[in-house]
Amino acid sequence: MIETKYRTCNLCEALCGLAIEVENNKVLTIKGDKKDVFSRGHICPKAVALKDLHEDPDRLKFPVKKVNGDWEEISWEEAFDTVARRLYEIQQHNGANSVAIYQGNPSVHNLGTSLFSPGFVRLLQTKNRYSATSVDQLGHHLAGEYMFGHMSLVPVPDIIRTDYWLILGGNPLVSNGSLMTAPNVAGKLKDIQKRKGKVVVIDPRRTETAKKADQHLFVRPGTDIWLLLAMIKLILEEDLVKLGHIKPFIASAQLDLLKDLLSELSITEVAGITGIKVESIINLTREFTLANSAVIYGRLGVSANKYGGLCHWAINTINILTNNFDKAGGAMLTNPAVELGKSRPGKKRFRRWKSRVRGLPEFGGELPSSTLAEDMLTPGEGQIKALVTSCGNPVLSVPNGRKLDEAFESLEFYVAIDIYINESTRHADIILPPATGLETPHYGIAFHNLAVHNTAKYSNSSVDKEPGTKYDWEIFSELGAAYEKCVKGPDFESTKYTLTDVFDSLLISGKSGLTLEKLRQHPHGIDLGPLKSVIPNRLKTEDGMINIVPDIYISALKDLLIQKVDAKGLLLIGRRALRSNNSWLHNSYRMVKGPNKCTMLIHPSDAEQRNILNGETVIVQSRVGAEEIEAELSSDMMPGSVSIPHGWGHHRPGIKLKIASVHAGISINDLIDEQVVDALSGVSVINGVPVEVSKKN
Ligand SMILES: Nc1nc2c(c(=O)[nH]1)N[C@H]1C(S)=C(S)[C@@H](COP(=O)(O)OP(=O)(O)OC[C@H]3O[C@@H](n4cnc5c(=O)[nH]c(N)nc54)[C@H](O)[C@@H]3O)O[C@H]1N2
Ligand SMILES: Nc1nc2c(c(=O)[nH]1)N[C@H]1C(S)=C(S)[C@@H](COP(=O)(O)OP(=O)(O)OC[C@H]3O[C@@H](n4cnc5c(=O)[nH]c(N)nc54)[C@H](O)[C@@H]3O)O[C@H]1N2
Ligand code: SF4
Ligand SMILES: [Mo]
């Protein structure tokens, strides 16, 4: 019998509703669910890859152990006992911090991992915790922590109601939006234009989004902060400040301080640094402030760059100063059924400890991933000797992948919770593979907190997992129990919860009145209404105020303002493709088929100077490596910048991905310098990396 199952796609942040035809546990078709209260039928080409993922013969189903370089299947029991014992013994000999954990992007897309990994991580008691957040979005969270009192208070652009959308360093028509859950961005962009609004994109590449926008301005990679500061200066000096209803929550002395700090900034110099003309900077600022509603949205290009921390403070500040914060059409906080960041005001969760070798700051309990390799390779007290990875592929996603290869190989023990033997997990001793994708229930806890409209939707699994396989949450739970037996003795029995127990109690503790039972009665989701003003209720600062000039930002700003900016040479930036999902969807043939997608885009004038023709192989050289790649000439690139997509590089020996290893590409992170991070937040600098490009002889 053919049944239609409704669920939410777990691949990216857009939370699209899917209608899946299933017969005898086999997936027949995957389409958009027109009745989904949020996405209304929208999907992208990646959704069908969920079928390929479900059927992928290369996916591991049972634990494997490396024996003399080969993989052998072992029982779950043996796997949990061995992993728990090895981790415990290594910590007994070398201290708790000798075990590190890295959690990757799908952790937040997987309800089981979101709810059950924190308990396991706490058991390990290690300060060496890492995640993809520090290669992605530290700046957003740091600004939330210091300006609004909690790292989860990340405002989202209300693109459903805005009249002016200014996008910096994001390409939501391809990425489908990030830190802004908004299915069908293309439709929403068109709607802004239909209501006579305006969309402006600032990007070193004329992206797919820029081509649909009303205006595009090239910006030299890594220099947006100067543009943002120039905008703040103009707003303050031209008396364009409008605080609206949040006025009582901002100390007026802070505006004077900010004006003072920027008094020496020259707009002409900003134009020279950014490549954006003085008159464009002035027009942009005036248009933005004069629009009925307007919002700046900054994403990866301004998040994982040298000033990622300052950029997101500046973006929030502009939205606030122009009466575009906590207001329809501006930057808003959400009212989700399960709210993140409910903890009480208190001590900042920043710089409570440092990375061992380079002294980079902890934030929210984690250290910057750019330090992971050196913290493993540098001998001495506190050296990392063992690693747990879950939902992550740091060899491809963290700067200097080659150094990580070396570091992972040097470990005494490495356990990966992952579905594939890929670039990272090939170094593991044991891999614990979960049931995933369509086999799991879904609720987008993190993403409902970041959504442009309030909804709630729970999906049951669409197909049964194979008998004997385990979900991520079962793996964390059972591994935790085995580890606790090592610590507390073989008779210790830890309390066992199920995923639905934990999720239901979380729902009930929220104020929405929703229960799991109620959500289950609404397979297309429940509409909880448009975003609403939440200030001051959601503020978590100790004094109940918004802080637009936190001390750490003032000192970072002073350092920035005395910098000399070198505009010479080529700067490398990243890009994403519609049929790609970070590093792990390339084993689906329909995602990789067609012409080579892992090319380096270069402006024809830069190519001509180097005698490079379209399609030729070039050598890209950086401080940390040199890679050969096909050049693709494109006048969509700003002269002086070149672009390579990330997530490729499947040529490494030992990986067991038949399709991906044929469509291998190179890894941009083999060129990115792990030593360069944003001095304020510690986020990796993956955009704006100096490189030399030459023709291969
Ligand atoms: N140069 C450069 N580097 C980048 C970026 C860039 O733009 N340029 N982008 C950065 C960003 S934004 C991010 S988020 C990171 C992503 O970096 P990571 O999170 O480290 O890497 P992913 O490619 O998302 O890898 C996901 C891993 O999870 C596994 N997996 C998939 N589903 C499941 C599941 O349900 N359970 C388990 N246990 N495992 C699963 C996959 O097999 C894969 O190994 O990369 C960052 N790195
Ligand atoms: N299809 C697909 N969708 C995805 C993903 C994927 O891999 N594939 N990954 C998901 C993840 S984990 C994330 S975090 C999001 C990311 O979502 P986005 O941030 O929208 O995605 P990117 O394509 O990385 O966009 C970054 C843009 O910044 C530009 N840029 C680079 N340097 C600079 C700079 O210095 N200044 C400015 N102004 N722009 C700059 C780049 O040219 C690029 O257009 O996408 C998510 N969605
Ligand atoms: S946009 Fe994202 S959530 Fe929607 S179908 Fe595509 S991958 Fe899935
Ligand atoms: Mo990301």
XYZ file of N, CA, C and O and ligand atoms in Angstrom, residues 13 105 109 132-133 135-137 178-179 299-300 576 582 646, ligand 4:
61
model
N 18.538 24.835 6.805
C 17.809 25.520 7.867
C 16.384 25.915 7.488
O 15.639 26.414 8.312
N 27.744 20.222 11.857
C 26.509 20.896 11.482
C 25.222 20.058 11.609
O 24.230 20.545 12.169
N 20.494 19.746 13.183
C 19.376 19.360 12.312
C 18.784 18.028 12.772
O 17.882 17.504 12.140
N 31.282 23.142 14.643
C 31.271 23.909 13.397
C 30.902 25.378 13.649
O 31.144 26.234 12.790
N 30.347 25.690 14.817
C 29.965 27.079 15.124
C 31.138 28.037 14.943
O 30.972 29.163 14.473
N 33.506 27.837 12.845
C 33.914 28.012 11.443
C 32.761 28.703 10.723
O 32.674 28.712 9.515
N 31.866 29.294 11.497
C 30.595 29.687 10.908
C 30.045 30.977 11.548
O 30.009 32.031 10.913
N 29.652 30.935 12.813
C 28.721 31.959 13.282
C 28.999 32.511 14.678
O 28.073 32.992 15.320
N 20.263 31.206 6.149
C 20.934 30.641 7.312
C 20.913 31.661 8.436
O 21.106 32.855 8.196
N 20.675 31.194 9.662
C 20.387 32.090 10.791
C 19.241 33.004 10.387
O 19.209 34.196 10.693
N 25.666 37.280 6.551
C 25.878 35.848 6.719
C 27.312 35.459 6.409
O 28.181 36.302 6.522
N 27.556 34.234 5.986
C 28.894 33.655 6.105
C 30.050 34.554 5.652
O 31.096 34.576 6.287
N 28.783 28.327 -2.269
C 27.964 27.126 -2.128
C 27.205 26.884 -3.420
O 27.000 27.819 -4.191
N 27.411 21.248 2.384
C 28.699 21.182 3.056
C 29.509 20.029 2.451
O 29.586 19.941 1.240
N 33.428 25.047 -0.923
C 34.005 24.185 0.113
C 33.267 22.849 0.147
O 32.217 22.693 -0.470
Mo 27.035 26.476 8.547
